[in-house]
Amino acid sequence: QVELVESGGGQVQNGGSKRLSCRVSGSIFAINDMGWYRQTPGNQRELVATITSGMIRNYADFVKGRFRISRDNAKNTVYLQMNSLKPEDTAVYYCFGELQAGPLEDALDAWGQGTLVTVDS
């Protein structure tokens, strides 16, 4: 069974840093885009950052210059380095990956369980 396993959430002070990790476990043929979304109570999930298998990065405007997404294809892992954190960054962060089970199969989105990041005010 393929799973996306997240780690690295927790509480941090205003202006501090956190690094989230998300590893794809299980047998998979290929991973295309990977990335992170976040969600706060009562709001829709919003895109934070994405990275292609070729390392092309895309960021939401509200994290540009503060967050950096990276991936290690050998480890099937995506990271989110979050710096200069603000209280409004408090959210549950979800990783996703476009996973391809076989060479002739379409890639499907898979999601992690979410990890809570709380930034003290």
mmCIF file of C-alpha atoms in Angstrom:
data_model
loop_
_atom_site.group_PDB
_atom_site.id
_atom_site.type_symbol
_atom_site.label_atom_id
_atom_site.label_comp_id
_atom_site.label_asym_id
_atom_site.label_seq_id
_atom_site.Cartn_x
_atom_site.Cartn_y
_atom_site.Cartn_z
ATOM 1 C CA GLN A 1 0.000 0.000 0.000
ATOM 2 C CA VAL A 2 1.334 3.413 -0.961
ATOM 3 C CA GLU A 3 1.255 6.135 1.664
ATOM 4 C CA LEU A 4 2.493 9.679 2.053
ATOM 5 C CA VAL A 5 3.972 10.023 5.522
ATOM 6 C CA GLU A 6 4.469 13.534 6.840
ATOM 7 C CA SER A 7 6.598 14.742 9.704
ATOM 8 C CA GLY A 8 7.981 17.941 11.161
ATOM 9 C CA GLY A 9 4.939 19.830 12.361
ATOM 10 C CA GLY A 10 4.579 21.383 15.777
ATOM 11 C CA GLN A 11 4.703 24.682 17.571
ATOM 12 C CA VAL A 12 7.136 27.447 16.726
ATOM 13 C CA GLN A 13 7.644 31.054 17.755
ATOM 14 C CA ASN A 14 6.744 33.999 15.577
ATOM 15 C CA GLY A 15 9.659 34.530 13.181
ATOM 16 C CA GLY A 16 10.943 31.011 13.666
ATOM 17 C CA SER A 17 11.536 28.159 11.239
ATOM 18 C CA LYS A 18 10.179 24.689 10.620
ATOM 19 C CA ARG A 19 10.996 21.973 8.135
ATOM 20 C CA LEU A 20 8.307 19.593 6.970
ATOM 21 C CA SER A 21 9.037 16.275 5.299
ATOM 22 C CA CYS A 22 6.814 13.949 3.330
ATOM 23 C CA ARG A 23 7.955 10.526 2.176
ATOM 24 C CA VAL A 24 6.143 8.285 -0.277
ATOM 25 C CA SER A 25 6.272 4.781 1.122
ATOM 26 C CA GLY A 26 5.424 1.657 -0.832
ATOM 27 C CA SER A 27 6.045 0.512 -4.361
ATOM 28 C CA ILE A 28 5.550 3.176 -7.007
ATOM 29 C CA PHE A 29 6.643 3.463 -10.638
ATOM 30 C CA ALA A 30 7.055 7.238 -10.782
ATOM 31 C CA ILE A 31 6.258 10.427 -8.914
ATOM 32 C CA ASN A 32 5.461 13.472 -10.990
ATOM 33 C CA ASP A 33 4.615 16.739 -9.242
ATOM 34 C CA MET A 34 4.825 16.946 -5.454
ATOM 35 C CA GLY A 35 3.878 19.754 -3.178
ATOM 36 C CA TRP A 36 2.187 21.193 -0.149
ATOM 37 C CA TYR A 37 -1.215 22.659 0.608
ATOM 38 C CA ARG A 38 -2.510 24.058 3.865
ATOM 39 C CA GLN A 39 -5.879 24.458 5.481
ATOM 40 C CA THR A 40 -7.290 26.416 8.406
ATOM 41 C CA PRO A 41 -10.665 25.764 10.061
ATOM 42 C CA GLY A 42 -13.550 26.962 7.942
ATOM 43 C CA ASN A 43 -11.395 27.605 4.901
ATOM 44 C CA GLN A 44 -10.582 25.720 1.754
ATOM 45 C CA ARG A 45 -7.281 23.990 1.279
ATOM 46 C CA GLU A 46 -4.860 26.386 -0.443
ATOM 47 C CA LEU A 47 -1.759 25.775 -2.464
ATOM 48 C CA VAL A 48 1.541 26.578 -0.769
ATOM 49 C CA ALA A 49 4.194 25.261 -3.151
ATOM 50 C CA THR A 50 4.793 22.643 -5.808
ATOM 51 C CA ILE A 51 7.839 21.067 -7.388
ATOM 52 C CA THR A 52 8.044 18.990 -10.536
ATOM 53 C CA SER A 53 10.191 15.915 -11.005
ATOM 54 C CA GLY A 54 12.535 18.213 -12.922
ATOM 55 C CA MET A 55 12.832 20.546 -9.918
ATOM 56 C CA ILE A 56 10.731 23.396 -11.277
ATOM 57 C CA ARG A 57 9.250 25.206 -8.308
ATOM 58 C CA ASN A 58 6.088 27.228 -7.889
ATOM 59 C CA TYR A 59 5.057 29.210 -4.812
ATOM 60 C CA ALA A 60 1.984 30.963 -3.547
ATOM 61 C CA ASP A 61 2.582 34.696 -3.270
ATOM 62 C CA PHE A 62 2.120 34.664 0.491
ATOM 63 C CA VAL A 63 5.167 32.393 1.001
ATOM 64 C CA LYS A 64 7.549 33.677 -1.647
ATOM 65 C CA GLY A 65 10.885 34.556 -0.147
ATOM 66 C CA ARG A 66 10.091 32.750 3.110
ATOM 67 C CA PHE A 67 9.441 29.105 2.184
ATOM 68 C CA ARG A 68 11.472 26.786 0.015
ATOM 69 C CA ILE A 69 10.308 23.497 -1.433
ATOM 70 C CA SER A 70 12.732 20.760 -2.379
ATOM 71 C CA ARG A 71 12.680 17.045 -3.114
ATOM 72 C CA ASP A 72 14.959 14.066 -3.040
ATOM 73 C CA ASN A 73 13.875 11.757 -5.838
ATOM 74 C CA ALA A 74 16.092 8.944 -4.582
ATOM 75 C CA LYS A 75 14.218 9.015 -1.273
ATOM 76 C CA ASN A 76 10.771 9.776 -2.743
ATOM 77 C CA THR A 77 10.599 12.672 -0.311
ATOM 78 C CA VAL A 78 9.502 16.282 -0.562
ATOM 79 C CA TYR A 79 10.464 18.957 1.937
ATOM 80 C CA LEU A 80 9.141 22.352 2.887
ATOM 81 C CA GLN A 81 11.552 24.677 4.645
ATOM 82 C CA MET A 82 9.538 27.423 6.302
ATOM 83 C CA ASN A 83 11.338 30.522 7.552
ATOM 84 C CA SER A 84 10.143 33.810 9.020
ATOM 85 C CA LEU A 85 6.946 32.130 10.130
ATOM 86 C CA LYS A 86 3.967 34.276 11.028
ATOM 87 C CA PRO A 87 0.893 33.504 13.144
ATOM 88 C CA GLU A 88 -1.179 33.503 9.947
ATOM 89 C CA ASP A 89 0.890 30.545 8.721
ATOM 90 C CA THR A 90 -0.776 28.453 11.412
ATOM 91 C CA ALA A 91 -2.549 25.634 9.584
ATOM 92 C CA VAL A 92 -2.637 21.945 8.868
ATOM 93 C CA TYR A 93 -0.143 21.305 6.088
ATOM 94 C CA TYR A 94 -0.835 18.508 3.623
ATOM 95 C CA CYS A 95 1.626 17.077 1.169
ATOM 96 C CA PHE A 96 0.559 15.575 -2.116
ATOM 97 C CA GLY A 97 2.134 13.630 -4.903
ATOM 98 C CA GLU A 98 1.072 12.663 -8.408
ATOM 99 C CA LEU A 99 1.823 8.960 -8.266
ATOM 100 C CA GLN A 100 2.067 6.604 -11.197
ATOM 101 C CA ALA A 101 1.673 2.961 -10.289
ATOM 102 C CA GLY A 102 2.873 1.547 -13.589
ATOM 103 C CA PRO A 103 4.310 2.692 -16.929
ATOM 104 C CA LEU A 104 0.954 2.528 -18.695
ATOM 105 C CA GLU A 105 -1.153 3.904 -15.873
ATOM 106 C CA ASP A 106 -2.319 7.465 -15.316
ATOM 107 C CA ALA A 107 -0.841 9.421 -12.436
ATOM 108 C CA LEU A 108 -3.240 9.910 -9.531
ATOM 109 C CA ASP A 109 -3.090 12.396 -6.690
ATOM 110 C CA ALA A 110 -2.310 11.034 -3.248
ATOM 111 C CA TRP A 111 -2.328 12.979 0.010
ATOM 112 C CA GLY A 112 -0.634 12.847 3.350
ATOM 113 C CA GLN A 113 -2.545 12.817 6.601
ATOM 114 C CA GLY A 114 -1.700 16.417 7.411
ATOM 115 C CA THR A 115 0.580 17.908 10.024
ATOM 116 C CA LEU A 116 -0.312 20.858 12.221
ATOM 117 C CA VAL A 117 1.997 23.849 12.360
ATOM 118 C CA THR A 118 1.191 26.400 15.057
ATOM 119 C CA VAL A 119 2.986 29.748 15.080
ATOM 120 C CA ASP A 120 2.784 31.606 18.365
ATOM 121 C CA SER A 121 1.677 35.215 18.210
#
